[in-house]
XYZ file of C-alpha atoms in Angstrom:
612
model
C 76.445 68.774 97.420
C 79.100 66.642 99.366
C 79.757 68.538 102.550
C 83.157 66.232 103.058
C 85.499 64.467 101.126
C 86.193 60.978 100.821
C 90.028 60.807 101.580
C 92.607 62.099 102.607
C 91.710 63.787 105.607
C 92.711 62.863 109.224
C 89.596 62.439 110.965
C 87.205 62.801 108.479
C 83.688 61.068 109.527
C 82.117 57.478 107.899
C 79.148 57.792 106.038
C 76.942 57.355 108.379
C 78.325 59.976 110.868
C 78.439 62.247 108.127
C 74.780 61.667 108.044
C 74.166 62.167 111.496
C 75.751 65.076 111.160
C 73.584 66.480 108.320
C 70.868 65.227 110.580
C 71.852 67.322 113.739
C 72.999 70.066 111.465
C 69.672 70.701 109.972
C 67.444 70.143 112.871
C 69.443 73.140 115.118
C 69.141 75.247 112.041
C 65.217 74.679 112.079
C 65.155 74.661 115.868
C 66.898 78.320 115.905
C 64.693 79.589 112.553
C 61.383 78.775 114.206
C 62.852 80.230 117.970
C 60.624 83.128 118.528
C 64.328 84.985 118.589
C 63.912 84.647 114.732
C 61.351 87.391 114.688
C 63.417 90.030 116.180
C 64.929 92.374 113.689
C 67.868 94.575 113.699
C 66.206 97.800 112.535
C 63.768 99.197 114.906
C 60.506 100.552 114.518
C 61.300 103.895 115.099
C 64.184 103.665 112.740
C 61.944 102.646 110.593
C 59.328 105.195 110.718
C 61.720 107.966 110.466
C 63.344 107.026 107.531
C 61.570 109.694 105.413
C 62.923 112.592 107.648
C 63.709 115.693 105.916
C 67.854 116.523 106.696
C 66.248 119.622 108.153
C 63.456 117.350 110.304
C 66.121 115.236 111.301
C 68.687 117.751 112.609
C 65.906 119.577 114.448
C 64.914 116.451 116.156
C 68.567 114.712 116.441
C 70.612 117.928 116.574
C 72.705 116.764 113.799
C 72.122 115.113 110.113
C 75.587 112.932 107.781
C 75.750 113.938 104.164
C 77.957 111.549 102.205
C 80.395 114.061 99.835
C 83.150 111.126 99.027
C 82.829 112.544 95.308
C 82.213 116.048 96.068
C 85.697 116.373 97.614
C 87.740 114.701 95.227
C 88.209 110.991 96.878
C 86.979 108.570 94.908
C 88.623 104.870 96.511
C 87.252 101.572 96.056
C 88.870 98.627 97.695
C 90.184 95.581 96.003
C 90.274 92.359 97.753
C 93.024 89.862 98.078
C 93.139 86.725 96.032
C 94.829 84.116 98.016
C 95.569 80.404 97.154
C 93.142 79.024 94.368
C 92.407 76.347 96.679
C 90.555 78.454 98.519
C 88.649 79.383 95.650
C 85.334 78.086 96.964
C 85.149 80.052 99.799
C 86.923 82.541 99.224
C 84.666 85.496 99.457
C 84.824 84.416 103.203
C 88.752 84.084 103.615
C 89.470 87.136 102.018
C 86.997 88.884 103.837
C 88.690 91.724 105.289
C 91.579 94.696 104.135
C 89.774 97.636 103.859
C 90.948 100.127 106.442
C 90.835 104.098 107.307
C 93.053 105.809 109.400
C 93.026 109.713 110.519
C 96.426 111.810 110.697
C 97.673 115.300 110.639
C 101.060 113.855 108.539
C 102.509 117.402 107.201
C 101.599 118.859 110.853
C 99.501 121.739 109.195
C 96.345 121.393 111.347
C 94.327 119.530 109.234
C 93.201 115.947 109.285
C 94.208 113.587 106.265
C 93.192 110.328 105.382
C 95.042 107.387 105.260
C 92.977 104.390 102.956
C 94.181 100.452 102.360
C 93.926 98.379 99.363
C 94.434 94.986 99.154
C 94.283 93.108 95.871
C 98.205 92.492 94.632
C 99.432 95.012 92.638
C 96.482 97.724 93.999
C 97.394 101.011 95.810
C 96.984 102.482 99.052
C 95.862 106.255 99.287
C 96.737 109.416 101.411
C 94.605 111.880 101.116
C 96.106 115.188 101.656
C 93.486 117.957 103.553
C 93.564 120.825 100.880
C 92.494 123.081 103.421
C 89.744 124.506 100.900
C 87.368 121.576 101.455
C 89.329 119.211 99.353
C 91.517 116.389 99.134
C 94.386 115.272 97.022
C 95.754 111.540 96.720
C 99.337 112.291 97.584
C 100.530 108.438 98.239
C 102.193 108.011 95.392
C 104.407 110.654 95.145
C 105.351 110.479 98.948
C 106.369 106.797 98.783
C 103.378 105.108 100.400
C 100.913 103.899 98.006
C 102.362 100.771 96.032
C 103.099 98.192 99.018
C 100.611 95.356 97.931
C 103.195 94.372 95.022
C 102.421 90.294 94.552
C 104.740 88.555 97.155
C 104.716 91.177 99.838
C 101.311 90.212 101.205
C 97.896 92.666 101.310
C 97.655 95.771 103.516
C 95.088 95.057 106.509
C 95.277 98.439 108.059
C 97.337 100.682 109.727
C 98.546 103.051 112.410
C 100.323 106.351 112.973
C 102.803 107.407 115.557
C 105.871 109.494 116.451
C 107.796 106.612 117.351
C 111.314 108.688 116.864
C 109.815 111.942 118.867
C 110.922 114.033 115.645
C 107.232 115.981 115.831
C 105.820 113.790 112.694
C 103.810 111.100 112.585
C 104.937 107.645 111.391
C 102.882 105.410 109.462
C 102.645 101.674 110.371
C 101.391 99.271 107.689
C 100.357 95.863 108.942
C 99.904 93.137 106.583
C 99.054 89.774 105.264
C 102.659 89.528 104.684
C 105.366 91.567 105.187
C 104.682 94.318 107.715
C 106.349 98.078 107.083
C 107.215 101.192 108.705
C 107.641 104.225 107.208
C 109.537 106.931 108.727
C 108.121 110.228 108.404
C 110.296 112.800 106.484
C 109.115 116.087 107.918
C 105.644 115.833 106.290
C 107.655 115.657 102.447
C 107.913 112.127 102.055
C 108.293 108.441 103.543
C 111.539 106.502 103.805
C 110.892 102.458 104.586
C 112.562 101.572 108.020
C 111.097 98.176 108.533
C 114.597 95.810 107.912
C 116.727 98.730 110.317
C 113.507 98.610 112.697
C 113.792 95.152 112.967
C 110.475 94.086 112.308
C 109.911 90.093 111.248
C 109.718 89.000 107.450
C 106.080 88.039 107.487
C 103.185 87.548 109.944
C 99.469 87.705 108.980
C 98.222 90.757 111.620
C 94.587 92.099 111.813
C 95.365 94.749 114.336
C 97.793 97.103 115.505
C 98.498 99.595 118.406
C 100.816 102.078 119.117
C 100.931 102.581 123.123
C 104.110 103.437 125.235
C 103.630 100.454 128.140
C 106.699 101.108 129.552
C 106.187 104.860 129.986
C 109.732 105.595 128.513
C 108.637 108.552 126.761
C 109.426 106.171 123.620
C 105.726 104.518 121.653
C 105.591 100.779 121.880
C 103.490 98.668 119.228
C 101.213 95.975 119.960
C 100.722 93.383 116.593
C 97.639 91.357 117.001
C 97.489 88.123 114.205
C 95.590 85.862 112.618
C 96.608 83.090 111.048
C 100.237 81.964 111.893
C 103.050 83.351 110.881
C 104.373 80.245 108.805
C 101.145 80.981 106.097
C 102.002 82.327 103.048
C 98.183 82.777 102.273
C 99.241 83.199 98.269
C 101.255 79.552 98.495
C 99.463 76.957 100.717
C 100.988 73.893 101.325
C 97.917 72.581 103.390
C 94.464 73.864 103.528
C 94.317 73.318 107.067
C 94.409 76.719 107.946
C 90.866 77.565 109.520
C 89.918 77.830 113.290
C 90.086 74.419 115.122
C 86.452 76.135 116.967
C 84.379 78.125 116.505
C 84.116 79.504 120.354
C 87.837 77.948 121.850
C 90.009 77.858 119.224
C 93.747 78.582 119.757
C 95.484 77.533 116.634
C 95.886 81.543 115.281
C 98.748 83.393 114.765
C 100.823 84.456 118.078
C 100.895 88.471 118.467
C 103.795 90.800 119.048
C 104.276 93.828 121.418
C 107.673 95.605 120.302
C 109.385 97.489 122.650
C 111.279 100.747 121.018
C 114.363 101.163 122.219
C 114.427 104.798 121.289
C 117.113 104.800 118.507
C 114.884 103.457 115.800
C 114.856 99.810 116.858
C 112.482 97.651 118.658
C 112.975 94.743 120.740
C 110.226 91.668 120.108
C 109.167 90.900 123.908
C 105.505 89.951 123.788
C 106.709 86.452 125.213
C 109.041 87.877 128.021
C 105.561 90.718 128.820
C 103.115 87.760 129.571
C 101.271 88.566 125.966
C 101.490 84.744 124.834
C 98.377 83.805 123.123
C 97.750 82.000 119.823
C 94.149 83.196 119.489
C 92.798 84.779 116.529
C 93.322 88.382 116.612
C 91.067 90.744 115.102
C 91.132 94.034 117.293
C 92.699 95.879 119.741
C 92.455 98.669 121.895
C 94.819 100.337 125.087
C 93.636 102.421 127.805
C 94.237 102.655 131.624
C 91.437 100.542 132.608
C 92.379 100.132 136.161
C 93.526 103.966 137.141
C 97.185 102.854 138.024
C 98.778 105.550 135.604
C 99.894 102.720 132.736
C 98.085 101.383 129.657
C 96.045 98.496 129.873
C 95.579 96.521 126.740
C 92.183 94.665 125.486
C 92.532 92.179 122.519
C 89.290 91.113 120.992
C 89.341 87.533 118.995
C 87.617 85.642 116.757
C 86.695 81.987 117.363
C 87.211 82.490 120.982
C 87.397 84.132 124.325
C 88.418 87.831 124.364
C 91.703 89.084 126.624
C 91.940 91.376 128.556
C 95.801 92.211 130.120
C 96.223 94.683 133.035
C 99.741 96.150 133.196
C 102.044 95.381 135.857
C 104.320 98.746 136.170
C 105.697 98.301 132.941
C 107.263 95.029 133.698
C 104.615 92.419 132.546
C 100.693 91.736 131.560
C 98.824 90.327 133.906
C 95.834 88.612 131.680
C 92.208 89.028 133.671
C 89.541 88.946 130.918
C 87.434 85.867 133.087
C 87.913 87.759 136.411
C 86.838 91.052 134.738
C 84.144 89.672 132.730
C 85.109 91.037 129.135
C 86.390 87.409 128.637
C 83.580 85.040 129.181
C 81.623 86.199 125.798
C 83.487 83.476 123.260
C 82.508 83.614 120.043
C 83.345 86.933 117.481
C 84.957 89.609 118.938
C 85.698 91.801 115.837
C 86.017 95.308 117.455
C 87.509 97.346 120.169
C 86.626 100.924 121.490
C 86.818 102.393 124.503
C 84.336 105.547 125.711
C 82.950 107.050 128.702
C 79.662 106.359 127.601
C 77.580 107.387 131.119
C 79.760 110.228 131.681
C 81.577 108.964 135.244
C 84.888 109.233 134.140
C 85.174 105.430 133.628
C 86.032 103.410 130.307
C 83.071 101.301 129.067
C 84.287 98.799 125.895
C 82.250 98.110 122.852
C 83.104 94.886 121.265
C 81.047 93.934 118.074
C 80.090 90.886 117.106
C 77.943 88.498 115.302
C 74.183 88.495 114.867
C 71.688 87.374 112.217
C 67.965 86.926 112.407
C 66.987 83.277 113.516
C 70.513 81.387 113.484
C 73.085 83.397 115.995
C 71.798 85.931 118.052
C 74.966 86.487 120.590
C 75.405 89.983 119.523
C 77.697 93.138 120.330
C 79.181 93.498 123.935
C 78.605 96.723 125.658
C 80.874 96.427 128.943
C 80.388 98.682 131.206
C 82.626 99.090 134.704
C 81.304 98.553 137.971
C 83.929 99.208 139.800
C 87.639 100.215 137.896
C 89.462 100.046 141.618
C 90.602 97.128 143.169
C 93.447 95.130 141.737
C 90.862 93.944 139.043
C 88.364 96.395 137.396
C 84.820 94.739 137.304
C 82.390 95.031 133.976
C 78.860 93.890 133.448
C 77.503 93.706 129.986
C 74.891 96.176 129.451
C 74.570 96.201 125.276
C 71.014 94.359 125.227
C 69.972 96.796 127.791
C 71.494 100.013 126.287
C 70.078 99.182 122.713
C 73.377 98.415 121.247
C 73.421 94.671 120.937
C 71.761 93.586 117.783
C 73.158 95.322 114.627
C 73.830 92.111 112.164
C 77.610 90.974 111.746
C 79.250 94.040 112.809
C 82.759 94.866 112.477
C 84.203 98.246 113.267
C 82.720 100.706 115.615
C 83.566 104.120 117.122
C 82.456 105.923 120.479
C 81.938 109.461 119.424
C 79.687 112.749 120.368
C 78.226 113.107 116.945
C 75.764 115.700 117.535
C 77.858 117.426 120.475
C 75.288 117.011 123.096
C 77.453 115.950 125.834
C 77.088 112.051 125.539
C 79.088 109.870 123.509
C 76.927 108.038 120.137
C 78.346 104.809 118.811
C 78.608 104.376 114.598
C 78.783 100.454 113.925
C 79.775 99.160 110.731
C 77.750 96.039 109.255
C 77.783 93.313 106.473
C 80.016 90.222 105.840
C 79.269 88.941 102.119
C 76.875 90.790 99.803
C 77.426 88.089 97.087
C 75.943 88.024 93.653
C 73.199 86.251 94.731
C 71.056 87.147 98.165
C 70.698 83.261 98.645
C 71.676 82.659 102.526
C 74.967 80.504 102.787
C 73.794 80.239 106.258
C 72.519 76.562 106.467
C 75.861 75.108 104.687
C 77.784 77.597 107.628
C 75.634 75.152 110.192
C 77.037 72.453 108.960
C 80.460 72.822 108.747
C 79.715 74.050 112.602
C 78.870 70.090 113.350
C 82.245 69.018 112.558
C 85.046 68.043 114.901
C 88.025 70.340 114.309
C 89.723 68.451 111.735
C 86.756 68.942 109.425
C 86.856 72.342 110.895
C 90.172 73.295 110.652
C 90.168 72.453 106.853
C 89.415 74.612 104.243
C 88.428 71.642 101.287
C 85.475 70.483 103.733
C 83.750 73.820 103.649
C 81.154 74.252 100.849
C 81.191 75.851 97.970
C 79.774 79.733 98.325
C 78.525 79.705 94.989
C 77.837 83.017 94.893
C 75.676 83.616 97.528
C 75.710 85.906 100.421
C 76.668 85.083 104.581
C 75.283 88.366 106.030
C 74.877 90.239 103.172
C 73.556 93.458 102.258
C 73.132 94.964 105.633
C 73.724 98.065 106.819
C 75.911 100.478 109.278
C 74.318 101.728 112.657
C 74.245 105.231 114.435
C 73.245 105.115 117.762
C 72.573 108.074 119.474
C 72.989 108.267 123.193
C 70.135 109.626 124.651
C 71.686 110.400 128.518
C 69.315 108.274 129.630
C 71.011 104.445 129.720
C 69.696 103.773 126.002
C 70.895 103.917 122.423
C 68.559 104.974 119.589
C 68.653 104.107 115.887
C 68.722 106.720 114.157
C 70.965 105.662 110.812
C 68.071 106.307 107.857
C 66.949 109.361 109.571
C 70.475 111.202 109.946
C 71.218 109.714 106.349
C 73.845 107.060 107.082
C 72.487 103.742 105.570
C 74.084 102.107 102.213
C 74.071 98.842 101.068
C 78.354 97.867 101.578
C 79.840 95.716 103.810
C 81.691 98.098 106.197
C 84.885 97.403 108.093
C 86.544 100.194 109.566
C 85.013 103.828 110.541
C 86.822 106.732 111.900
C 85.658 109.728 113.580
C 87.986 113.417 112.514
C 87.117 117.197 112.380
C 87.869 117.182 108.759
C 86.982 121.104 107.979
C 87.905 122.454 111.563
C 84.357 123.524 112.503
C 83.945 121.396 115.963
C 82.591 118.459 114.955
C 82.666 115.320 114.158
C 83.272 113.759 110.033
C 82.603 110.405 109.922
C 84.709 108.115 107.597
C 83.999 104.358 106.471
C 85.757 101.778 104.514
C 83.748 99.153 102.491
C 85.411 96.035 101.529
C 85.110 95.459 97.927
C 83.591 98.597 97.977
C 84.211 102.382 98.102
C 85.284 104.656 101.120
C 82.938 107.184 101.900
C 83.484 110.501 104.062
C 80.163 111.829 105.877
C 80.140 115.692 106.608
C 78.522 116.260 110.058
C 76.091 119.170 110.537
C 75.318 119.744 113.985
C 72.594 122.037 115.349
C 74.296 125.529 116.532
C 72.711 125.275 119.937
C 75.264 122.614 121.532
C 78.982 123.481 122.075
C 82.346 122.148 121.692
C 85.808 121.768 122.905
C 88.952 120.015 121.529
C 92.413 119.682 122.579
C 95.825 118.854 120.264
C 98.399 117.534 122.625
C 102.290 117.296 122.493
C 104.357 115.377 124.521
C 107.722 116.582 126.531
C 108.320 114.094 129.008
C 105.964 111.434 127.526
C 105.927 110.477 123.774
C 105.809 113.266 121.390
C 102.004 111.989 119.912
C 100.848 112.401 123.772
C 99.063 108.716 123.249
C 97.655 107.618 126.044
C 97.192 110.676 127.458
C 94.098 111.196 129.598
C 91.846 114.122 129.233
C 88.822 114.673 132.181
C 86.503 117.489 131.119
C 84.636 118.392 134.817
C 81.282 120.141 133.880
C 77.373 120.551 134.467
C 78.179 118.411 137.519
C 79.582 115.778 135.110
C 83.071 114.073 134.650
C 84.143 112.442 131.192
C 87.559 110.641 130.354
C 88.922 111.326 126.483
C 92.445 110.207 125.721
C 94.969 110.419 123.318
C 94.194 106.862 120.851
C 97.245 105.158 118.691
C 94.852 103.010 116.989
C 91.077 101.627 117.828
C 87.829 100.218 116.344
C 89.048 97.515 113.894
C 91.453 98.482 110.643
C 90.861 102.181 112.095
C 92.758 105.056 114.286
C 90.536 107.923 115.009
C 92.252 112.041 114.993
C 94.562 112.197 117.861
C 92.780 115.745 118.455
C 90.234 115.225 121.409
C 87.431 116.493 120.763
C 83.903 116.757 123.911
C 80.582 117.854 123.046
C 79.195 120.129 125.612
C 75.489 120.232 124.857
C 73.836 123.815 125.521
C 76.735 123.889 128.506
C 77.850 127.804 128.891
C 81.288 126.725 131.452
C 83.499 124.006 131.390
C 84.821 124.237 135.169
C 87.877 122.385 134.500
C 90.190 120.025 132.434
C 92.451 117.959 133.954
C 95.109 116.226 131.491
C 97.265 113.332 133.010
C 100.256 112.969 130.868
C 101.730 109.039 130.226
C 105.140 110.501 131.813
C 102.283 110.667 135.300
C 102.369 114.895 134.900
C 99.163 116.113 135.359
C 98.462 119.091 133.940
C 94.899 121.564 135.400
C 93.265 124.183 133.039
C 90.466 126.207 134.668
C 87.458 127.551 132.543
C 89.044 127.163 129.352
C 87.276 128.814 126.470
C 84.305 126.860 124.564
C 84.117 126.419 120.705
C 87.434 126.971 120.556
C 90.928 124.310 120.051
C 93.412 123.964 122.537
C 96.632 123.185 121.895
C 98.605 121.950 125.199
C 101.987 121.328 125.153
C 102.734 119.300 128.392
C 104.900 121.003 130.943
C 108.620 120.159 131.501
């Protein structure tokens, strides 16, 4: 197999280096194979022993046990990839790697969670599934206006994001793109009416990510665009196949993000340049959340290729970026995921970032950040995931901080799995040597080698990881009933049937979506709250809610979009354990109101409208 062309590339290596390289190549692949990391698997043995666990066994012992009902309900979705350029063809199970997406919204404002699902191969159709209120849903996309936007020349739908961006009480749906980007304005929960060309969004970009987040505290939602490749790509019509990563841990030849600021009468302003948010990294997640307790959003950006960013906001008026002097930027390599959680209970936000991991070549690993300190002009984090239990999962993508079995203490659900080709042959050893190129071989797409079939991370699978209150993570997938053999991308937590817990909902590229009722042992409690904004924006994101009990403070807010391809319910939702009295809630509003509620009822939803 030739590894490199003969011609026609800038750069390209002689013979002879190209031997050396093969040389160098295939001794580090050896050297990290026979590394006594190699032995270290991803499942553990406990895992493994309690795979056999009765549902009843394992909600006894775990408090809570995931049937899989996709079917059952009436959604039956399987995602289509994007083909791009045929000369990508030889790798392009790797390039078009990515496009299936889930996100969670109330859209008719009837009180029950639907689900919004993305396609990607041209001409294939998004979904949004209506809640039927009788433990059902309906595909309703079509007929509201939503469902054919990957027509061939507009691009393939990456994921998107909902928020009330015109404070008319509905949620508006944001569809970002390999392509042309779109918003679609909410028509009172009846229909969709396109807006992007009057909301003056650009042409065509190539985003990953997507946040809704009012920076400015206006009382007007702001969106944050993270890319990947440039802008200038059409992806379908390649003039060059110079398109890939110049590194593999520094590279800064991506696509340039946006953060557009609404002006409040259905416009936005582009001003990510003017805010300080210049980067041309590539862009894969994103998350906001008031990291340093100044009363504005803070925004994390999690890239591929590179270093991860971290910008604290400066009143509004610009991003200050931080990630080295904070720590969340000195792990380069794959960040491919962004949640925040309180995961110790302090009333501090701890970040997950996923990443890459496979036995005996790359064992970096997921990021578990947790603060040390989140005063001072910039919060401190330390990384705790190795630790905690929640570093090696495989190549993980999107993740979710959530209290699945409502013990008090937040779980994490990781999704795994790059390419589960035909073949379970490891493309793994032609990766390495594309890795001991300089970036011109890098950067270009005819020096990779042929996949052929074969699988990079294949046929893995997700990860729950129950919180044990103790500073550790346990695997627990087989035994609650989670594992499957897809390549997962996004997962979102919602209370899909109203009964005070948490549904669990993944999206499987080239493969189907499934929807995971939760059963939760009777003994723990709940408590939820559905807020509306007055002052602040009418979705209440970014919102802040502390719940103060059993001598323990935990932070919730209000999310416009988290994970990777995902947005969780807005409805917050805190599992109380066997907890008889929450002493108090405190909810700080993004307008700065803060808003006390003293022994509010348990097992029961609140719905707060914040004061005037």
């Amino acid at each position: 197999m030739r590894l490199f062309r003969d011609a026609g590339i800038d750069g390209a290596p002689d013979p002879g280096t190209r031997r050396l390289l093969r040389i160098l190549a295939t001794l580090a692949f050896l050297a990290l194979v026979l590394t006594p990391l190699a032995i270290r698997r991803f499942s553990s043995a406990s895992d493994v022993a309690e795979a056999g666990l009765s549902p009843r066994a394992a909600l006894e012992r775990y408090g809570f046990v995931l049937q899989e009902v996709s079917a059952d309900i009436g959604i039956r979705f399987s995602h289509q990839a994007p083909r791009l350029d045929p000369k990508l063809e030889p790798i392009m199970p790797a390039v078009a790697s990515v496009g299936a997406a889930v996100s969670v919204v109330d859209f008719d404002r009837d009180g029950w969670q639907d689900l919004y699902v993305t396609n990607s191969g041209a001409g294939s159709l998004n979904a949004l599934y209506r809640n039927e209120r009788d433990g059902t849903f309906q595909d309703v996309a079509a007929g509201l206006g939503v469902a054919d936007v990957n027509r061939p020349g507009t691009g393939a739908s990456m994921g998107a994001v909902w928020g009330d961006y015109d404070n008319d009480g509905y949620e508006d749906l944001f569809l970002y793109k390999w392509g042309r980007p779109e918003l679609f304005h909410n028509d009172g929960g009846r229909g969709f009416t396109r807006a992007s060309e009057r909301a003056g969004l650009p042409a065509w970009i190539n985003a990953n990510t997507a946040v809704w987040f009012d920076y400015d505290r206006d009382g007007w939602l702001d969106l944050f665009v993270g890319c990947y490749y440039p802008a200038e790509l059409d992806l379908w019509h390649l003039k060059t196949t110079r398109i890939l990563p110049e590194s593999f841990e520094y590279a800064q030849n991506g696509g340039r993000n946006y953060l557009f600021r609404n002006r409040g009468d259905g416009s936005f302003a582009e001003v990510a340049e003017t805010m300080g948010l210049v980067s041309r990294r590539w862009t894969l997640a994103a998350a906001a959340a008031d990291v340093d307790r100044d009363g504005d959003p803070d925004l994390f950006v999690a890239n591929d290729f590179g270093i991860n960013e971290l910008y604290l906001n400066q009143d509004g008026e610009r991003f200050r970026e931080v990630g080295r002097e904070a720590s969340v930027g000195r792990a380069p390599k794959s960040g491919m995921n962004a949640a925040f959680g309180d995961v110790l209970n302090r009333g501090q936000w701890s970040l997950f970032v996923s990443n890459i991991a496979e036995p005996g070549v790359l064992m970096h690993g997921n990021d578990l950040w947790v603060p040390t300190s989140d005063s001072g002009e910039v919060p401190g984090y330390r990384n705790l995931a190795g630790a905690m239990g929640a570093e090696l999962a495989g190549w993980s993508y999107g993740a979710q901080f959530g209290d699945l079995n409502n013990d008090g203490w937040l779980d994490l659900f990781v999704t795994n799995g790059f390419v589960s080709g035909e073949k379970r042959d490891s493309y793994w050893y032609d990766y390495s040597l594309v890795v001991g190129g300089n970036r011109n071989i890098i950067a270009d797409a005819r020096n990779w080698p042929p996949m052929e079939g074969r699988s990079l991370s294949g046929y893995q699978q997700d990860r729950v990881w129950l919180n044990d209150g103790a500073g550790r993570f346990r695997d627990v997938t087989r035994a609650v009933g989670a594992a499957n053999p897809y390549d997962g991308r996004a997962v979102a937590f919602a209370d899909l049937w109203n009964r005070g817990v948490l549904d669990v909902v993944v999206a499987y590229q080239r493969g189907p979506l499934l929807v995971y009722r939760n059963t939760v042992a009777r003994k723990h409690h709940w408590i939820a709250f559905e807020l509306e904004g007055t002052r602040s924006n009418r979705s209440a994101v970014g919102a802040e809610v502390r719940l103060y009990w059993a001598g323990m403070e935990r932070v919730q807010q209000v999310e416009g979009g988290s994970g990777f391809a995902a947005q969780n319910q807005r409805r917050v939702h805190f599992g109380l354990g066997p907890a008889s009295l929450v002493d108090k809630v405190v909810i700080r509003w993004p307008s700065g109101a803060v808003q006390t509620i003293d022994s509010p009822a348990l097992n029961a939803l609140h719905a707060v409208t914040e004061p005037r």
